[in-house]
Each structure stands twice: as structure tokens, then as C-alpha cells.
Amino acid sequence: MGIREDVFFEGGPHIGDLIINLLIGLTIIGLPLTIGAIVRALWLRYRITNRRISVTGGWQGRDRTDVIYAEIVKIVKVPRGVGLWGDMVLTLRDGSRLELRAVPKFREIYDYINEQVAAKKVGAA
């Protein structure tokens, strides 16, 4: 039997990101942003558990990235959409970065990830 994981958050990007970008898409200049938001709404999914962060995305949701908390060295959050959603960048031990875009409840998720990273650092020491 596998190791049990407690899911903290599972879902896609915030719906406000799609709505705002659809409105921006009414201009010719905003079309690339609108297309990006539609692709995110269709195929981007986040799953945050007590063991890892999984991001499924890419064209038709074919790409999946899993990161365990012990690999995260830095987290940066940026509020968007009047603070209703936000973006996060996770810097990993090897220097690579994982970008989480249009995350709903991003403040709570940021705090949860920080707690998990701190707990893994204490456990590793």
C-alpha cells in the first residue's frame, strides 16, 4: 500500500484570471494573454499535499511536475487580480524554478507551503 497523502488544495487556476484576460482580449494587443488564460483554464491543475506539489499542465495537460518540499529553497509570491489570486515562484535546490500562475487562495497556499518547507528543513537537520 502506498504512502498516504493529505490534500491541502486541488484545482485549477482562479476563474478571475480567465475573466480579466477575456476582457483584455477584446483588444488585438491582448489576444496572446487571452489565449494563455484559456489554455491555463483548460489544462492547468495544481495538487498540493503534505508531501509534494504537483503541477499538471502543458498542451492538453500532458506535462506533470512533482516537487517535494525538501527541494524548495525559496518561495516568492505576487498578488494579482486585486489580491484575489496570485502567482508563486518556487526556487529549487538545483537552481531551477517552478512557476505557479493564477493560484486561488494563494496567501493560504503560500503559508502552507512555507510551513511544509520549514518542517522538512527541521526534520533534515
PDB file of C-alpha atoms in Angstrom:
ATOM      1  CA  MET A   1       0.000   0.000   0.000  1.00  0.00           C
ATOM      2  CA  GLY A   2       1.279   3.491  -0.866  1.00  0.00           C
ATOM      3  CA  ILE A   3       2.088   6.318   1.468  1.00  0.00           C
ATOM      4  CA  ARG A   4      -0.984   8.345   2.384  1.00  0.00           C
ATOM      5  CA  GLU A   5      -1.079  11.982   1.324  1.00  0.00           C
ATOM      6  CA  ASP A   6      -3.373  14.628   2.797  1.00  0.00           C
ATOM      7  CA  VAL A   7      -4.551  17.021   0.085  1.00  0.00           C
ATOM      8  CA  PHE A   8      -4.484  20.699   1.086  1.00  0.00           C
ATOM      9  CA  PHE A   9      -5.549  22.112  -2.295  1.00  0.00           C
ATOM     10  CA  GLU A  10      -6.516  20.594  -5.607  1.00  0.00           C
ATOM     11  CA  GLY A  11      -7.826  22.576  -8.527  1.00  0.00           C
ATOM     12  CA  GLY A  12      -7.131  24.831 -11.461  1.00  0.00           C
ATOM     13  CA  PRO A  13      -6.274  28.494 -11.817  1.00  0.00           C
ATOM     14  CA  HIS A  14      -8.557  31.202 -10.432  1.00  0.00           C
ATOM     15  CA  ILE A  15     -11.566  31.937 -12.678  1.00  0.00           C
ATOM     16  CA  GLY A  16     -10.896  35.676 -12.329  1.00  0.00           C
ATOM     17  CA  ASP A  17      -7.690  35.268 -14.340  1.00  0.00           C
ATOM     18  CA  LEU A  18      -9.723  33.936 -17.268  1.00  0.00           C
ATOM     19  CA  ILE A  19     -12.416  36.624 -16.983  1.00  0.00           C
ATOM     20  CA  ILE A  20      -9.938  39.524 -16.840  1.00  0.00           C
ATOM     21  CA  ASN A  21      -7.929  38.137 -19.756  1.00  0.00           C
ATOM     22  CA  LEU A  22     -11.078  37.596 -21.829  1.00  0.00           C
ATOM     23  CA  LEU A  23     -11.909  41.268 -21.323  1.00  0.00           C
ATOM     24  CA  ILE A  24      -8.345  42.252 -22.246  1.00  0.00           C
ATOM     25  CA  GLY A  25      -8.710  40.034 -25.328  1.00  0.00           C
ATOM     26  CA  LEU A  26     -11.261  42.436 -26.758  1.00  0.00           C
ATOM     27  CA  THR A  27      -8.240  44.407 -27.930  1.00  0.00           C
ATOM     28  CA  ILE A  28      -5.930  42.987 -30.583  1.00  0.00           C
ATOM     29  CA  ILE A  29      -2.917  43.546 -28.327  1.00  0.00           C
ATOM     30  CA  GLY A  30      -4.452  41.442 -25.543  1.00  0.00           C
ATOM     31  CA  LEU A  31      -5.097  38.333 -27.644  1.00  0.00           C
ATOM     32  CA  PRO A  32      -1.908  36.462 -26.600  1.00  0.00           C
ATOM     33  CA  LEU A  33      -2.802  36.991 -22.931  1.00  0.00           C
ATOM     34  CA  THR A  34      -6.315  35.726 -23.577  1.00  0.00           C
ATOM     35  CA  ILE A  35      -5.095  32.604 -25.354  1.00  0.00           C
ATOM     36  CA  GLY A  36      -2.700  31.910 -22.460  1.00  0.00           C
ATOM     37  CA  ALA A  37      -5.510  32.271 -19.925  1.00  0.00           C
ATOM     38  CA  ILE A  38      -7.777  29.931 -21.900  1.00  0.00           C
ATOM     39  CA  VAL A  39      -5.042  27.280 -22.102  1.00  0.00           C
ATOM     40  CA  ARG A  40      -4.401  27.622 -18.347  1.00  0.00           C
ATOM     41  CA  ALA A  41      -8.114  27.330 -17.571  1.00  0.00           C
ATOM     42  CA  LEU A  42      -8.470  24.199 -19.697  1.00  0.00           C
ATOM     43  CA  TRP A  43      -5.378  22.202 -18.777  1.00  0.00           C
ATOM     44  CA  LEU A  44      -3.532  23.606 -15.747  1.00  0.00           C
ATOM     45  CA  ARG A  45      -4.167  21.820 -12.435  1.00  0.00           C
ATOM     46  CA  TYR A  46      -2.486  22.134  -9.057  1.00  0.00           C
ATOM     47  CA  ARG A  47      -2.382  19.496  -6.321  1.00  0.00           C
ATOM     48  CA  ILE A  48      -0.768  20.489  -3.046  1.00  0.00           C
ATOM     49  CA  THR A  49      -0.431  17.791  -0.409  1.00  0.00           C
ATOM     50  CA  ASN A  50       1.529  17.324   2.787  1.00  0.00           C
ATOM     51  CA  ARG A  51       4.251  15.512   0.781  1.00  0.00           C
ATOM     52  CA  ARG A  52       4.557  17.335  -2.548  1.00  0.00           C
ATOM     53  CA  ILE A  53       3.379  19.933  -5.034  1.00  0.00           C
ATOM     54  CA  SER A  54       2.165  18.561  -8.362  1.00  0.00           C
ATOM     55  CA  VAL A  55       1.519  20.765 -11.363  1.00  0.00           C
ATOM     56  CA  THR A  56      -0.157  19.289 -14.432  1.00  0.00           C
ATOM     57  CA  GLY A  57      -0.166  21.496 -17.494  1.00  0.00           C
ATOM     58  CA  GLY A  58       1.178  21.962 -20.973  1.00  0.00           C
ATOM     59  CA  TRP A  59      -0.702  21.264 -24.155  1.00  0.00           C
ATOM     60  CA  GLN A  60      -3.744  19.144 -23.255  1.00  0.00           C
ATOM     61  CA  GLY A  61      -2.377  18.622 -19.740  1.00  0.00           C
ATOM     62  CA  ARG A  62       0.343  16.212 -20.843  1.00  0.00           C
ATOM     63  CA  ASP A  63       3.163  17.595 -18.668  1.00  0.00           C
ATOM     64  CA  ARG A  64       3.410  16.904 -14.967  1.00  0.00           C
ATOM     65  CA  THR A  65       5.916  18.266 -12.478  1.00  0.00           C
ATOM     66  CA  ASP A  66       6.238  16.997  -8.911  1.00  0.00           C
ATOM     67  CA  VAL A  67       8.299  18.800  -6.294  1.00  0.00           C
ATOM     68  CA  ILE A  68       8.905  17.613  -2.754  1.00  0.00           C
ATOM     69  CA  TYR A  69       9.202  20.249  -0.046  1.00  0.00           C
ATOM     70  CA  ALA A  70      12.804  19.332   0.811  1.00  0.00           C
ATOM     71  CA  GLU A  71      13.859  20.568  -2.664  1.00  0.00           C
ATOM     72  CA  ILE A  72      12.399  24.080  -2.202  1.00  0.00           C
ATOM     73  CA  VAL A  73      14.841  26.760  -1.040  1.00  0.00           C
ATOM     74  CA  LYS A  74      12.864  29.955  -1.749  1.00  0.00           C
ATOM     75  CA  ILE A  75       9.262  30.970  -2.404  1.00  0.00           C
ATOM     76  CA  VAL A  76       8.159  34.288  -3.869  1.00  0.00           C
ATOM     77  CA  LYS A  77       4.509  35.313  -4.176  1.00  0.00           C
ATOM     78  CA  VAL A  78       2.998  38.143  -6.191  1.00  0.00           C
ATOM     79  CA  PRO A  79      -0.662  39.152  -5.739  1.00  0.00           C
ATOM     80  CA  ARG A  80      -2.729  39.737  -8.864  1.00  0.00           C
ATOM     81  CA  GLY A  81      -6.363  40.425  -9.624  1.00  0.00           C
ATOM     82  CA  VAL A  82      -6.799  42.929  -6.780  1.00  0.00           C
ATOM     83  CA  GLY A  83      -5.320  40.322  -4.440  1.00  0.00           C
ATOM     84  CA  LEU A  84      -7.933  37.642  -5.194  1.00  0.00           C
ATOM     85  CA  TRP A  85      -5.343  35.348  -6.760  1.00  0.00           C
ATOM     86  CA  GLY A  86      -1.610  35.397  -7.226  1.00  0.00           C
ATOM     87  CA  ASP A  87       1.477  33.894  -8.781  1.00  0.00           C
ATOM     88  CA  MET A  88       4.205  31.994  -6.961  1.00  0.00           C
ATOM     89  CA  VAL A  89       7.719  31.049  -7.973  1.00  0.00           C
ATOM     90  CA  LEU A  90       9.378  28.152  -6.177  1.00  0.00           C
ATOM     91  CA  THR A  91      13.173  28.109  -6.430  1.00  0.00           C
ATOM     92  CA  LEU A  92      14.549  24.605  -6.108  1.00  0.00           C
ATOM     93  CA  ARG A  93      17.832  23.359  -4.696  1.00  0.00           C
ATOM     94  CA  ASP A  94      19.311  22.805  -8.180  1.00  0.00           C
ATOM     95  CA  GLY A  95      18.555  26.430  -9.159  1.00  0.00           C
ATOM     96  CA  SER A  96      15.563  25.664 -11.360  1.00  0.00           C
ATOM     97  CA  ARG A  97      12.262  27.421 -10.806  1.00  0.00           C
ATOM     98  CA  LEU A  98       8.671  26.276 -10.855  1.00  0.00           C
ATOM     99  CA  GLU A  99       6.111  28.952 -11.622  1.00  0.00           C
ATOM    100  CA  LEU A 100       2.559  28.652 -10.314  1.00  0.00           C
ATOM    101  CA  ARG A 101       0.272  31.096 -12.117  1.00  0.00           C
ATOM    102  CA  ALA A 102      -3.174  32.389 -11.115  1.00  0.00           C
ATOM    103  CA  VAL A 103      -3.257  30.390  -7.880  1.00  0.00           C
ATOM    104  CA  PRO A 104      -6.552  30.788  -5.978  1.00  0.00           C
ATOM    105  CA  LYS A 105      -6.257  31.322  -2.200  1.00  0.00           C
ATOM    106  CA  PHE A 106      -2.567  31.983  -2.833  1.00  0.00           C
ATOM    107  CA  ARG A 107      -1.908  33.518   0.587  1.00  0.00           C
ATOM    108  CA  GLU A 108      -3.146  30.414   2.415  1.00  0.00           C
ATOM    109  CA  ILE A 109      -1.304  28.142  -0.013  1.00  0.00           C
ATOM    110  CA  TYR A 110       1.896  30.207   0.370  1.00  0.00           C
ATOM    111  CA  ASP A 111       1.665  29.906   4.175  1.00  0.00           C
ATOM    112  CA  TYR A 112       1.027  26.152   3.923  1.00  0.00           C
ATOM    113  CA  ILE A 113       3.990  25.600   1.593  1.00  0.00           C
ATOM    114  CA  ASN A 114       6.220  27.681   3.895  1.00  0.00           C
ATOM    115  CA  GLU A 115       5.163  25.565   6.884  1.00  0.00           C
ATOM    116  CA  GLN A 116       5.893  22.352   4.991  1.00  0.00           C
ATOM    117  CA  VAL A 117       9.308  23.600   3.802  1.00  0.00           C
ATOM    118  CA  ALA A 118      10.233  24.679   7.354  1.00  0.00           C
ATOM    119  CA  ALA A 119       9.109  21.319   8.757  1.00  0.00           C
ATOM    120  CA  LYS A 120      11.216  19.417   6.196  1.00  0.00           C
ATOM    121  CA  LYS A 121      14.278  21.564   6.997  1.00  0.00           C
ATOM    122  CA  VAL A 122      13.894  20.872  10.730  1.00  0.00           C
ATOM    123  CA  GLY A 123      13.396  17.167  10.004  1.00  0.00           C
ATOM    124  CA  ALA A 124      16.517  17.056   7.810  1.00  0.00           C
ATOM    125  CA  ALA A 125      18.747  18.800  10.358  1.00  0.00           C
TER     126      ALA A 125
END
